[in-house]
Short mmCIF file of C-alpha atoms in Angstrom, two decimals:
data_model
loop_
_atom_site.label_atom_id
_atom_site.label_comp_id
_atom_site.label_asym_id
_atom_site.label_seq_id
_atom_site.Cartn_x
_atom_site.Cartn_y
_atom_site.Cartn_z
CA MET A 1 -22.34 5.23 -27.24
CA GLN A 2 -23.40 1.61 -26.90
CA PHE A 3 -24.32 0.25 -23.48
CA PHE A 4 -23.93 -3.35 -22.30
CA TYR A 5 -26.26 -4.52 -19.53
CA HIS A 6 -27.63 -7.74 -18.06
CA PRO A 7 -30.53 -8.05 -15.56
CA LEU A 8 -28.33 -10.25 -13.36
CA TYR A 9 -26.24 -7.20 -12.46
CA SER A 10 -28.83 -6.27 -9.81
CA ALA A 11 -30.44 -9.68 -9.27
CA LEU A 12 -28.05 -10.89 -6.59
CA THR A 13 -29.56 -11.42 -3.12
CA LEU A 14 -27.21 -10.14 -0.44
CA PRO A 15 -27.47 -10.23 3.37
CA GLU A 16 -29.33 -7.36 5.00
CA ARG A 17 -27.13 -4.26 5.45
CA HIS A 18 -24.52 -5.65 3.07
CA ARG A 19 -22.27 -2.77 2.00
CA PHE A 20 -22.40 -3.35 -1.74
CA PRO A 21 -25.12 -1.28 -3.53
CA ILE A 22 -26.35 -4.11 -5.74
CA LYS A 23 -29.47 -2.27 -6.97
CA LYS A 24 -27.52 0.61 -8.51
CA TYR A 25 -27.11 -1.15 -11.86
CA GLN A 26 -30.81 -1.60 -12.52
CA GLN A 27 -31.65 1.93 -11.40
CA LEU A 28 -28.88 3.41 -13.51
CA LYS A 29 -30.27 1.60 -16.56
CA HIS A 30 -33.72 3.03 -15.80
CA GLU A 31 -32.25 6.53 -15.51
CA ILE A 32 -30.45 6.17 -18.85
CA GLU A 33 -33.71 4.99 -20.42
CA ARG A 34 -35.49 8.01 -18.95
CA LEU A 35 -32.95 10.19 -20.75
CA GLY A 36 -33.93 8.57 -24.05
CA TYR A 37 -31.28 5.87 -24.56
CA THR A 38 -33.10 2.58 -24.98
CA GLN A 39 -30.76 0.33 -26.98
CA PHE A 40 -28.91 -1.92 -24.54
CA ILE A 41 -26.81 -4.86 -25.68
CA SER A 42 -27.12 -8.10 -23.71
CA PRO A 43 -23.66 -9.66 -23.27
CA SER A 44 -22.54 -13.26 -23.54
CA PRO A 45 -20.81 -14.79 -20.50
CA ALA A 46 -17.03 -14.87 -20.36
CA THR A 47 -15.47 -18.25 -21.04
CA LYS A 48 -12.97 -20.15 -18.90
CA ALA A 49 -10.38 -19.58 -21.60
CA GLN A 50 -10.91 -15.83 -21.38
CA LEU A 51 -10.71 -15.86 -17.57
CA SER A 52 -7.48 -17.86 -17.75
CA LEU A 53 -5.79 -15.02 -19.63
CA CYS A 54 -5.39 -13.29 -16.25
CA HIS A 55 -6.38 -15.78 -13.52
CA SER A 56 -5.02 -19.09 -12.26
CA SER A 57 -6.83 -22.27 -13.24
CA ASP A 58 -7.20 -23.34 -9.60
CA TYR A 59 -8.84 -20.07 -8.59
CA ILE A 60 -11.19 -20.14 -11.59
CA ALA A 61 -12.22 -23.72 -10.81
CA ASP A 62 -12.72 -23.05 -7.10
CA PHE A 63 -14.95 -20.06 -7.77
CA LEU A 64 -16.99 -21.70 -10.51
CA ASN A 65 -17.43 -24.92 -8.52
CA GLY A 66 -18.16 -23.27 -5.19
CA SER A 67 -15.12 -24.73 -3.46
CA LEU A 68 -13.45 -21.53 -2.24
CA THR A 69 -12.34 -21.52 1.39
CA ASP A 70 -14.32 -19.48 3.91
CA LYS A 71 -11.36 -17.12 4.16
CA ALA A 72 -11.33 -16.60 0.40
CA VAL A 73 -15.08 -15.95 0.33
CA LYS A 74 -14.77 -13.41 3.13
CA LYS A 75 -11.95 -11.60 1.32
CA MET A 76 -14.00 -11.58 -1.89
CA GLY A 77 -16.82 -9.79 -0.05
CA PHE A 78 -19.81 -11.70 -1.44
CA PRO A 79 -21.41 -14.91 -0.17
CA HIS A 80 -20.86 -17.56 -2.83
CA SER A 81 -23.83 -18.66 -4.92
CA TYR A 82 -24.32 -19.94 -8.42
CA LYS A 83 -26.23 -16.76 -9.25
CA LEU A 84 -23.07 -14.88 -8.26
CA VAL A 85 -21.10 -17.10 -10.65
CA GLU A 86 -23.54 -16.38 -13.47
CA ARG A 87 -23.60 -12.65 -12.74
CA THR A 88 -19.81 -12.50 -12.66
CA LEU A 89 -19.40 -14.25 -16.00
CA TYR A 90 -21.90 -11.96 -17.70
CA SER A 91 -20.25 -8.86 -16.23
CA VAL A 92 -16.79 -9.89 -17.42
CA GLY A 93 -18.20 -10.91 -20.80
CA ALA A 94 -19.79 -7.49 -21.14
CA SER A 95 -16.47 -5.72 -20.57
CA ILE A 96 -14.78 -7.90 -23.18
CA GLN A 97 -17.51 -7.23 -25.73
CA ALA A 98 -17.71 -3.53 -24.90
CA ALA A 99 -13.97 -3.25 -25.52
CA GLU A 100 -14.36 -4.96 -28.89
CA THR A 101 -17.28 -2.68 -29.74
CA ALA A 102 -15.30 0.43 -28.75
CA LEU A 103 -12.52 -0.59 -31.15
CA GLU A 104 -15.10 -0.78 -33.93
CA SER A 105 -17.27 2.26 -33.16
CA GLY A 106 -15.12 4.44 -30.93
CA LEU A 107 -17.09 4.36 -27.67
CA ALA A 108 -18.89 1.76 -25.55
CA ALA A 109 -19.71 1.18 -21.90
CA ASN A 110 -20.48 -1.67 -19.53
CA LEU A 111 -23.01 -0.74 -16.84
CA SER A 112 -20.96 -2.92 -14.50
CA GLY A 113 -17.27 -3.77 -14.35
CA GLY A 114 -14.20 -2.04 -13.07
CA TYR A 115 -13.43 -4.96 -10.73
CA HIS A 116 -9.88 -3.85 -10.13
CA HIS A 117 -9.21 -5.46 -6.72
CA ALA A 118 -9.31 -8.98 -8.22
CA TYR A 119 -5.84 -10.56 -8.23
CA SER A 120 -4.69 -13.40 -10.46
CA ASP A 121 -5.43 -16.03 -7.81
CA TYR A 122 -8.02 -14.52 -5.45
CA GLY A 123 -10.88 -12.05 -5.24
CA SER A 124 -10.92 -9.00 -2.99
CA GLY A 125 -13.05 -5.98 -2.16
CA PHE A 126 -16.20 -7.03 -4.07
CA CYS A 127 -14.09 -7.97 -7.12
CA ILE A 128 -13.90 -11.57 -8.33
CA PHE A 129 -12.37 -11.53 -11.80
CA ASN A 130 -10.52 -8.50 -13.15
CA ASP A 131 -12.72 -7.64 -16.12
CA LEU A 132 -10.65 -4.80 -17.58
CA ALA A 133 -7.40 -6.76 -17.40
CA ILE A 134 -9.15 -9.73 -19.02
CA ALA A 135 -10.65 -7.53 -21.73
CA ALA A 136 -7.23 -6.05 -22.46
CA ALA A 137 -5.54 -9.46 -22.56
CA HIS A 138 -8.30 -10.76 -24.84
CA LEU A 139 -7.84 -7.92 -27.33
CA ILE A 140 -4.12 -8.65 -27.44
CA ALA A 141 -4.56 -12.43 -27.69
CA THR A 142 -7.00 -12.04 -30.59
CA GLU A 143 -4.67 -9.48 -32.25
CA LYS A 144 -7.32 -6.74 -32.16
CA ALA A 145 -4.97 -4.38 -30.32
CA ASP A 146 -1.28 -4.17 -29.55
CA THR A 147 -1.04 -1.67 -26.67
CA ILE A 148 -3.83 -0.98 -24.18
CA LEU A 149 -4.11 1.59 -21.40
CA ILE A 150 -6.22 0.78 -18.33
CA PHE A 151 -6.96 4.22 -16.91
CA ASP A 152 -8.32 3.72 -13.41
CA CYS A 153 -10.04 6.67 -11.74
CA ASP A 154 -11.76 4.83 -8.91
CA VAL A 155 -10.91 6.34 -5.49
CA HIS A 156 -9.26 3.05 -4.48
CA GLN A 157 -6.02 1.90 -6.09
CA GLY A 158 -6.37 -0.75 -8.79
CA ASP A 159 -4.13 -3.12 -6.88
CA GLY A 160 -5.33 -6.30 -8.55
CA THR A 161 -4.95 -4.70 -11.97
CA ALA A 162 -1.40 -3.66 -11.07
CA GLN A 163 -0.49 -7.18 -9.94
CA ILE A 164 -1.97 -8.87 -13.02
CA THR A 165 -0.60 -6.45 -15.60
CA GLN A 166 2.94 -6.80 -14.28
CA GLN A 167 2.90 -10.00 -16.36
CA HIS A 168 1.51 -8.29 -19.48
CA GLU A 169 3.95 -5.82 -21.04
CA GLN A 170 1.43 -4.62 -23.62
CA ILE A 171 -1.10 -3.58 -20.96
CA ILE A 172 -0.30 -0.25 -19.31
CA SER A 173 -1.90 0.36 -15.91
CA CYS A 174 -2.48 3.85 -14.52
CA SER A 175 -4.24 4.45 -11.20
CA ILE A 176 -5.33 7.80 -9.76
CA HIS A 177 -6.48 7.12 -6.21
CA CYS A 178 -6.56 8.22 -2.59
CA GLU A 179 -3.30 7.18 -0.96
CA GLN A 180 -4.89 6.79 2.50
CA ASN A 181 -7.77 4.62 1.30
CA PHE A 182 -8.20 0.87 0.72
CA PRO A 183 -6.15 -1.17 -0.02
CA ARG A 184 -3.72 -0.61 2.82
CA GLN A 185 -0.89 -2.29 0.91
CA LYS A 186 -0.60 -0.78 -2.55
CA GLN A 187 0.78 -2.56 -5.61
CA LEU A 188 2.95 -1.08 -8.36
CA SER A 189 0.99 0.05 -11.38
CA ASN A 190 2.94 1.34 -14.36
CA TYR A 191 1.81 4.77 -13.18
CA ASP A 192 0.42 5.53 -9.71
CA PHE A 193 -0.92 8.93 -8.73
CA GLY A 194 -1.70 8.65 -5.04
CA LEU A 195 -3.47 11.82 -3.92
CA PRO A 196 -4.08 12.80 -0.28
CA ALA A 197 -7.42 12.58 1.51
CA ASN A 198 -9.64 15.65 1.02
CA THR A 199 -8.32 16.31 -2.48
CA THR A 200 -10.61 18.80 -4.22
CA ASP A 201 -11.65 19.40 -7.83
CA ALA A 202 -8.73 21.55 -8.99
CA GLU A 203 -5.95 19.26 -7.77
CA TYR A 204 -7.75 16.14 -8.94
CA LEU A 205 -8.47 17.45 -12.44
CA THR A 206 -4.93 18.75 -12.90
CA THR A 207 -3.56 15.33 -11.98
CA LEU A 208 -6.05 13.63 -14.29
CA GLU A 209 -5.03 15.72 -17.29
CA GLN A 210 -1.32 15.26 -16.64
CA ALA A 211 -1.66 11.50 -16.14
CA LEU A 212 -3.71 11.00 -19.28
CA GLU A 213 -1.39 13.12 -21.42
CA LEU A 214 1.68 11.32 -20.08
CA CYS A 215 0.37 7.79 -20.61
CA VAL A 216 -0.89 8.44 -24.12
CA ARG A 217 2.21 10.34 -25.20
CA LEU A 218 4.56 7.61 -23.97
CA HIS A 219 2.59 4.54 -25.02
CA GLN A 220 0.23 5.52 -27.88
CA PRO A 221 -2.46 3.01 -26.84
CA ASP A 222 -4.81 1.50 -29.41
CA ILE A 223 -7.66 1.76 -26.88
CA ILE A 224 -8.26 3.08 -23.37
CA LEU A 225 -10.25 1.06 -20.84
CA TYR A 226 -11.60 3.58 -18.35
CA ASN A 227 -12.66 2.74 -14.79
CA ALA A 228 -15.02 5.64 -14.05
CA GLY A 229 -15.49 5.11 -10.31
CA ALA A 230 -18.10 7.39 -8.75
CA ASP A 231 -16.51 7.01 -5.33
CA ILE A 232 -14.28 10.07 -5.71
CA TYR A 233 -17.41 12.09 -4.82
CA THR A 234 -17.21 14.12 -1.62
CA LYS A 235 -20.32 12.42 -0.17
CA ASP A 236 -19.25 8.88 -1.00
CA GLU A 237 -19.34 6.77 2.16
CA LEU A 238 -16.15 4.84 1.35
CA GLY A 239 -14.24 7.61 -0.40
CA LEU A 240 -12.02 10.25 1.20
CA PHE A 241 -11.89 12.85 -1.56
CA ASP A 242 -13.77 16.16 -1.69
CA VAL A 243 -14.57 16.13 -5.40
CA SER A 244 -17.89 17.75 -6.30
CA LEU A 245 -20.54 16.54 -8.73
CA ALA A 246 -19.32 19.19 -11.15
CA GLY A 247 -15.79 17.83 -10.71
CA ILE A 248 -16.91 14.31 -11.57
CA TYR A 249 -18.71 15.59 -14.64
CA GLU A 250 -15.55 17.47 -15.67
CA ARG A 251 -13.43 14.35 -15.11
CA ASP A 252 -15.60 12.21 -17.36
CA PHE A 253 -15.93 14.95 -19.98
CA THR A 254 -12.14 15.39 -20.00
CA VAL A 255 -11.52 11.69 -20.64
CA LEU A 256 -14.24 11.43 -23.28
CA ASN A 257 -13.16 14.60 -25.09
CA PHE A 258 -9.47 13.68 -24.90
CA CYS A 259 -10.15 10.37 -26.63
CA LYS A 260 -12.53 11.89 -29.16
CA GLN A 261 -10.05 14.59 -30.18
CA ARG A 262 -7.31 12.00 -30.71
CA ASN A 263 -9.49 9.27 -32.22
CA ILE A 264 -8.62 6.83 -29.43
CA PRO A 265 -11.32 4.19 -28.85
CA LEU A 266 -12.70 4.34 -25.31
CA MET A 267 -14.45 1.67 -23.27
CA CYS A 268 -15.98 2.73 -19.94
CA ALA A 269 -16.73 0.60 -16.88
CA LEU A 270 -18.87 1.72 -13.95
CA GLY A 271 -16.41 1.16 -11.10
CA GLY A 272 -17.18 1.87 -7.46
CA GLY A 273 -19.63 4.15 -5.71
CA TYR A 274 -21.00 3.75 -2.19
CA GLN A 275 -24.03 5.54 -0.84
CA ARG A 276 -26.84 3.67 0.91
CA ASN A 277 -29.32 6.02 -0.75
CA ILE A 278 -29.29 4.54 -4.25
CA ASN A 279 -31.10 7.52 -5.81
CA ASN A 280 -28.34 9.83 -4.60
CA LEU A 281 -25.70 7.39 -5.84
CA ILE A 282 -27.21 7.24 -9.33
CA ARG A 283 -26.92 11.04 -9.61
CA VAL A 284 -23.14 10.59 -9.31
CA CYS A 285 -22.79 7.61 -11.66
#
């Protein structure tokens, strides 16, 4: 496993009581180091050309130049700053490079990413550019892969991913999410598994296994980009599932083992997770 990380992930200054747990990235890195993994790769920032694979030129320019409307900034969920711009570009760049690394070595992870609410022409729900869609489109554009599965296990539907990948036939989108949770208006992924609130381990894991088997059997992807959202946890403050810590461990083990047994390269992104107690949140990530 090779990890991609940049100090800017947790360097953003947000308003007091802001809902996004910005410090989780740094603390997760420290926890991984405590476990004995010390080799982290520093990413390069994504380029405008890479962003344009999935996003409109006007939206890219407005975000980079700081000319988004107040309404657009509010929908995005972060106050605009040039540190936010820099952080965003490094985070997207890390997902692109982690995907390339996974193709070469079999497994890689970005300690950020999974920004699946970002649409082609606007940001939403703490997501600015859709890193996994961009990484997939980049691999296809550079002829490193032909078919890519984005396997989204965040508790919220990957609505932005669904919207973007409708224009990319070689990118298959699969979302396993809580049907009653954000976003209110769902988009059409290639495969949507909307589970009810209070779903527990057994139902969740059965759905996970069936979804993964189905997508791989039908599409034979060259690589899987995995959004490993921690917000399916029963104590997550923005999730509505009742999945235990053991269930989350089993979910991640199932995905990792599935790919290992079939020699499918796997790239992992951190995805969501919302607890104000960061130490408790890191135990889930």
